[in-house]
Short mmCIF file of C-alpha atoms in Angstrom, two decimals:
data_model
loop_
_atom_site.label_atom_id
_atom_site.label_comp_id
_atom_site.label_asym_id
_atom_site.label_seq_id
_atom_site.Cartn_x
_atom_site.Cartn_y
_atom_site.Cartn_z
CA MET A 1 -17.46 -9.03 -11.08
CA PRO A 2 -19.97 -9.23 -13.87
CA SER A 3 -17.18 -9.71 -16.43
CA PRO A 4 -16.46 -12.91 -18.33
CA ASP A 5 -13.30 -14.92 -17.80
CA ALA A 6 -10.15 -13.56 -19.49
CA ALA A 7 -11.95 -10.40 -20.66
CA ALA A 8 -9.24 -7.84 -19.81
CA ASP A 9 -5.64 -7.36 -20.85
CA ALA A 10 -4.93 -5.89 -17.42
CA THR A 11 -6.87 -5.49 -14.19
CA LEU A 12 -6.22 -2.69 -11.72
CA LEU A 13 -7.37 -2.81 -8.09
CA LEU A 14 -7.21 0.58 -6.40
CA GLY A 15 -8.78 0.25 -2.97
CA PRO A 16 -10.18 -3.21 -2.49
CA LEU A 17 -7.13 -4.69 -0.77
CA TYR A 18 -6.87 -2.10 1.98
CA HIS A 19 -10.61 -2.16 2.64
CA LEU A 20 -10.44 -5.91 3.34
CA PRO A 21 -8.85 -6.61 6.74
CA ARG A 22 -9.04 -10.42 6.35
CA GLN A 23 -6.41 -12.05 4.15
CA ALA A 24 -8.95 -14.54 2.78
CA ASP A 25 -11.03 -11.65 1.43
CA ARG A 26 -7.98 -9.93 -0.12
CA VAL A 27 -6.96 -13.19 -1.77
CA ALA A 28 -10.51 -13.67 -3.09
CA ALA A 29 -10.42 -10.16 -4.61
CA LEU A 30 -7.09 -10.91 -6.29
CA ARG A 31 -8.38 -14.27 -7.56
CA GLU A 32 -11.37 -12.50 -9.09
CA ALA A 33 -9.05 -9.97 -10.74
CA ALA A 34 -6.99 -12.85 -12.11
CA ARG A 35 -10.13 -14.58 -13.39
CA VAL A 36 -11.13 -11.62 -15.57
CA THR A 37 -7.55 -11.08 -16.80
CA ARG A 38 -6.44 -12.95 -19.90
CA PRO A 39 -3.52 -15.39 -19.61
CA GLY A 40 -0.32 -13.37 -19.88
CA GLY A 41 -2.17 -10.21 -18.78
CA THR A 42 -1.23 -8.20 -15.74
CA VAL A 43 -2.97 -7.77 -12.39
CA VAL A 44 -1.96 -4.61 -10.53
CA ALA A 45 -3.10 -3.73 -7.02
CA ALA A 46 -2.48 -0.81 -4.68
CA ALA A 47 -2.03 -1.19 -0.94
CA ILE A 48 -1.38 1.11 1.98
CA SER A 49 2.00 0.59 3.62
CA ARG A 50 2.12 -0.64 7.21
CA HIS A 51 4.27 2.41 8.00
CA ALA A 52 1.97 5.02 6.46
CA ALA A 53 -0.23 5.92 9.41
CA LEU A 54 2.56 6.34 11.95
CA ILE A 55 4.75 8.32 9.55
CA ASP A 56 1.91 10.51 8.28
CA LEU A 57 0.42 11.34 11.67
CA SER A 58 3.91 11.98 13.08
CA ALA A 59 4.73 14.38 10.23
CA GLN A 60 1.47 16.22 10.97
CA GLY A 61 2.25 16.42 14.69
CA ARG A 62 -0.91 14.43 15.48
CA VAL A 63 0.53 11.57 17.52
CA ASP A 64 -0.66 11.79 21.10
CA GLU A 65 -0.80 9.14 23.84
CA HIS A 66 -4.21 7.91 22.59
CA ASN A 67 -3.13 7.62 18.93
CA ARG A 68 0.26 6.17 19.83
CA ARG A 69 -1.42 3.15 21.44
CA LEU A 70 -3.73 2.67 18.44
CA LEU A 71 -0.86 3.10 15.97
CA ARG A 72 1.28 0.56 17.77
CA ALA A 73 -1.58 -1.96 17.62
CA GLU A 74 -2.07 -1.22 13.91
CA TYR A 75 1.66 -1.61 13.30
CA GLU A 76 1.58 -5.05 14.93
CA THR A 77 -1.57 -6.41 13.27
CA GLY A 78 -1.92 -4.37 10.09
CA VAL A 79 -5.56 -3.58 10.93
CA ASN A 80 -6.23 0.13 11.33
CA ASP A 81 -8.57 1.32 14.06
CA PRO A 82 -10.90 4.05 12.72
CA ARG A 83 -10.25 6.11 15.86
CA THR A 84 -6.93 7.10 14.21
CA GLY A 85 -8.92 9.18 11.70
CA PHE A 86 -9.09 6.66 8.84
CA THR A 87 -11.57 3.85 8.28
CA THR A 88 -11.04 0.22 9.24
CA ALA A 89 -8.39 -0.95 6.80
CA PHE A 90 -5.50 -3.33 6.33
CA PHE A 91 -2.01 -1.85 5.96
CA HIS A 92 0.45 -4.20 4.25
CA ARG A 93 4.09 -4.93 4.72
CA PRO A 94 5.66 -5.50 1.27
CA GLU A 95 6.12 -9.22 1.91
CA GLU A 96 2.45 -9.54 2.96
CA LEU A 97 1.31 -7.94 -0.29
CA ALA A 98 3.48 -10.36 -2.26
CA ALA A 99 2.11 -13.26 -0.20
CA ASP A 100 -1.49 -12.22 -0.98
CA PHE A 101 -0.68 -12.30 -4.70
CA VAL A 102 0.99 -15.71 -4.46
CA ALA A 103 -1.94 -17.11 -2.43
CA ALA A 104 -4.26 -15.91 -5.21
CA GLY A 105 -2.27 -17.85 -7.82
CA LEU A 106 -0.35 -14.81 -9.11
CA PRO A 107 3.28 -15.91 -8.81
CA ASP A 108 6.33 -13.67 -8.69
CA PRO A 109 4.66 -10.33 -7.97
CA GLN A 110 6.81 -7.23 -8.20
CA VAL A 111 6.23 -4.79 -5.32
CA TYR A 112 6.99 -1.07 -5.63
CA GLY A 113 7.02 1.85 -3.21
CA VAL A 114 4.94 4.63 -4.77
CA GLU A 115 5.86 7.93 -3.06
CA GLY A 116 9.28 7.10 -1.69
CA PRO A 117 10.73 7.92 1.73
CA LEU A 118 10.50 11.72 1.42
CA TRP A 119 6.72 12.02 0.97
CA PRO A 120 6.05 13.15 4.58
CA LEU A 121 8.64 15.92 4.23
CA LEU A 122 6.94 17.22 1.09
CA ASN A 123 3.56 17.21 2.84
CA ALA A 124 4.91 18.88 5.98
CA LEU A 125 6.57 21.64 3.96
CA GLY A 126 3.63 22.08 1.59
CA THR A 127 5.97 21.54 -1.35
CA GLY A 128 4.35 22.01 -4.77
CA SER A 129 5.06 19.92 -7.85
CA HIS A 130 6.86 22.89 -9.45
CA GLU A 131 9.52 23.11 -6.72
CA ARG A 132 13.02 21.62 -6.86
CA LEU A 133 12.52 19.64 -3.62
CA PHE A 134 9.57 17.87 -5.25
CA ALA A 135 11.69 16.87 -8.25
CA ASP A 136 14.46 15.64 -5.95
CA ALA A 137 11.97 13.64 -3.84
CA LEU A 138 10.53 12.11 -7.02
CA ALA A 139 14.03 11.08 -8.16
CA CYS A 140 14.59 9.56 -4.72
CA ALA A 141 11.31 7.62 -4.98
CA GLU A 142 12.31 6.28 -8.40
CA THR A 143 15.71 5.22 -7.10
CA PHE A 144 14.29 3.35 -4.10
CA GLU A 145 11.00 2.06 -5.54
CA ARG A 146 12.19 -1.59 -5.50
CA ASP A 147 14.66 -1.46 -2.59
CA VAL A 148 13.18 -3.88 -0.05
CA ALA A 149 14.85 -2.04 2.82
CA ILE A 150 13.17 1.28 1.93
CA LEU A 151 10.09 0.74 -0.23
CA SER A 152 7.74 0.32 2.72
CA ALA A 153 8.55 3.91 3.76
CA SER A 154 6.20 4.91 0.94
CA ALA A 155 2.63 5.55 1.99
CA HIS A 156 1.39 3.25 -0.75
CA LEU A 157 2.66 0.09 -2.35
CA LEU A 158 1.88 -1.19 -5.80
CA ALA A 159 2.21 -4.83 -6.81
CA ALA A 160 2.00 -6.32 -10.27
CA ALA A 161 2.03 -9.89 -11.54
CA ARG A 162 1.29 -11.65 -14.79
CA ARG A 163 -1.52 -14.16 -14.86
#
């Protein structure tokens, strides 16, 4: 980045990590974010959950024999095949996202589930933000956002660490 060292109080990465299938490239992006963040500042990065594609396509009724094979491969490796309908990307498990942060010199990252486990239901039902089910799903997401057993059921993960 064309920014000087320690220039920002916080650095937000929305997109770079899931567009970088190789861990070395993700770590390099996080190191660069840390470089431009002042000591004591926060680096925050979004990631797509390893479970997102299978859950989303299943909720849409779009899993067929062709996609099932591709989704199983993605689930094993984390690398999405663009034939599933989304670009080449890396989908993280929560512990992989934390490991990327640690490898970049950002210790003790906190990982959060963004949408919570009910997001596919809201999408499938076409639930609007004004409806009670939406409010209940949001409360569920807030309750489980740090639960390691459930947070990866969110489509997106968010990690934050202090530099």
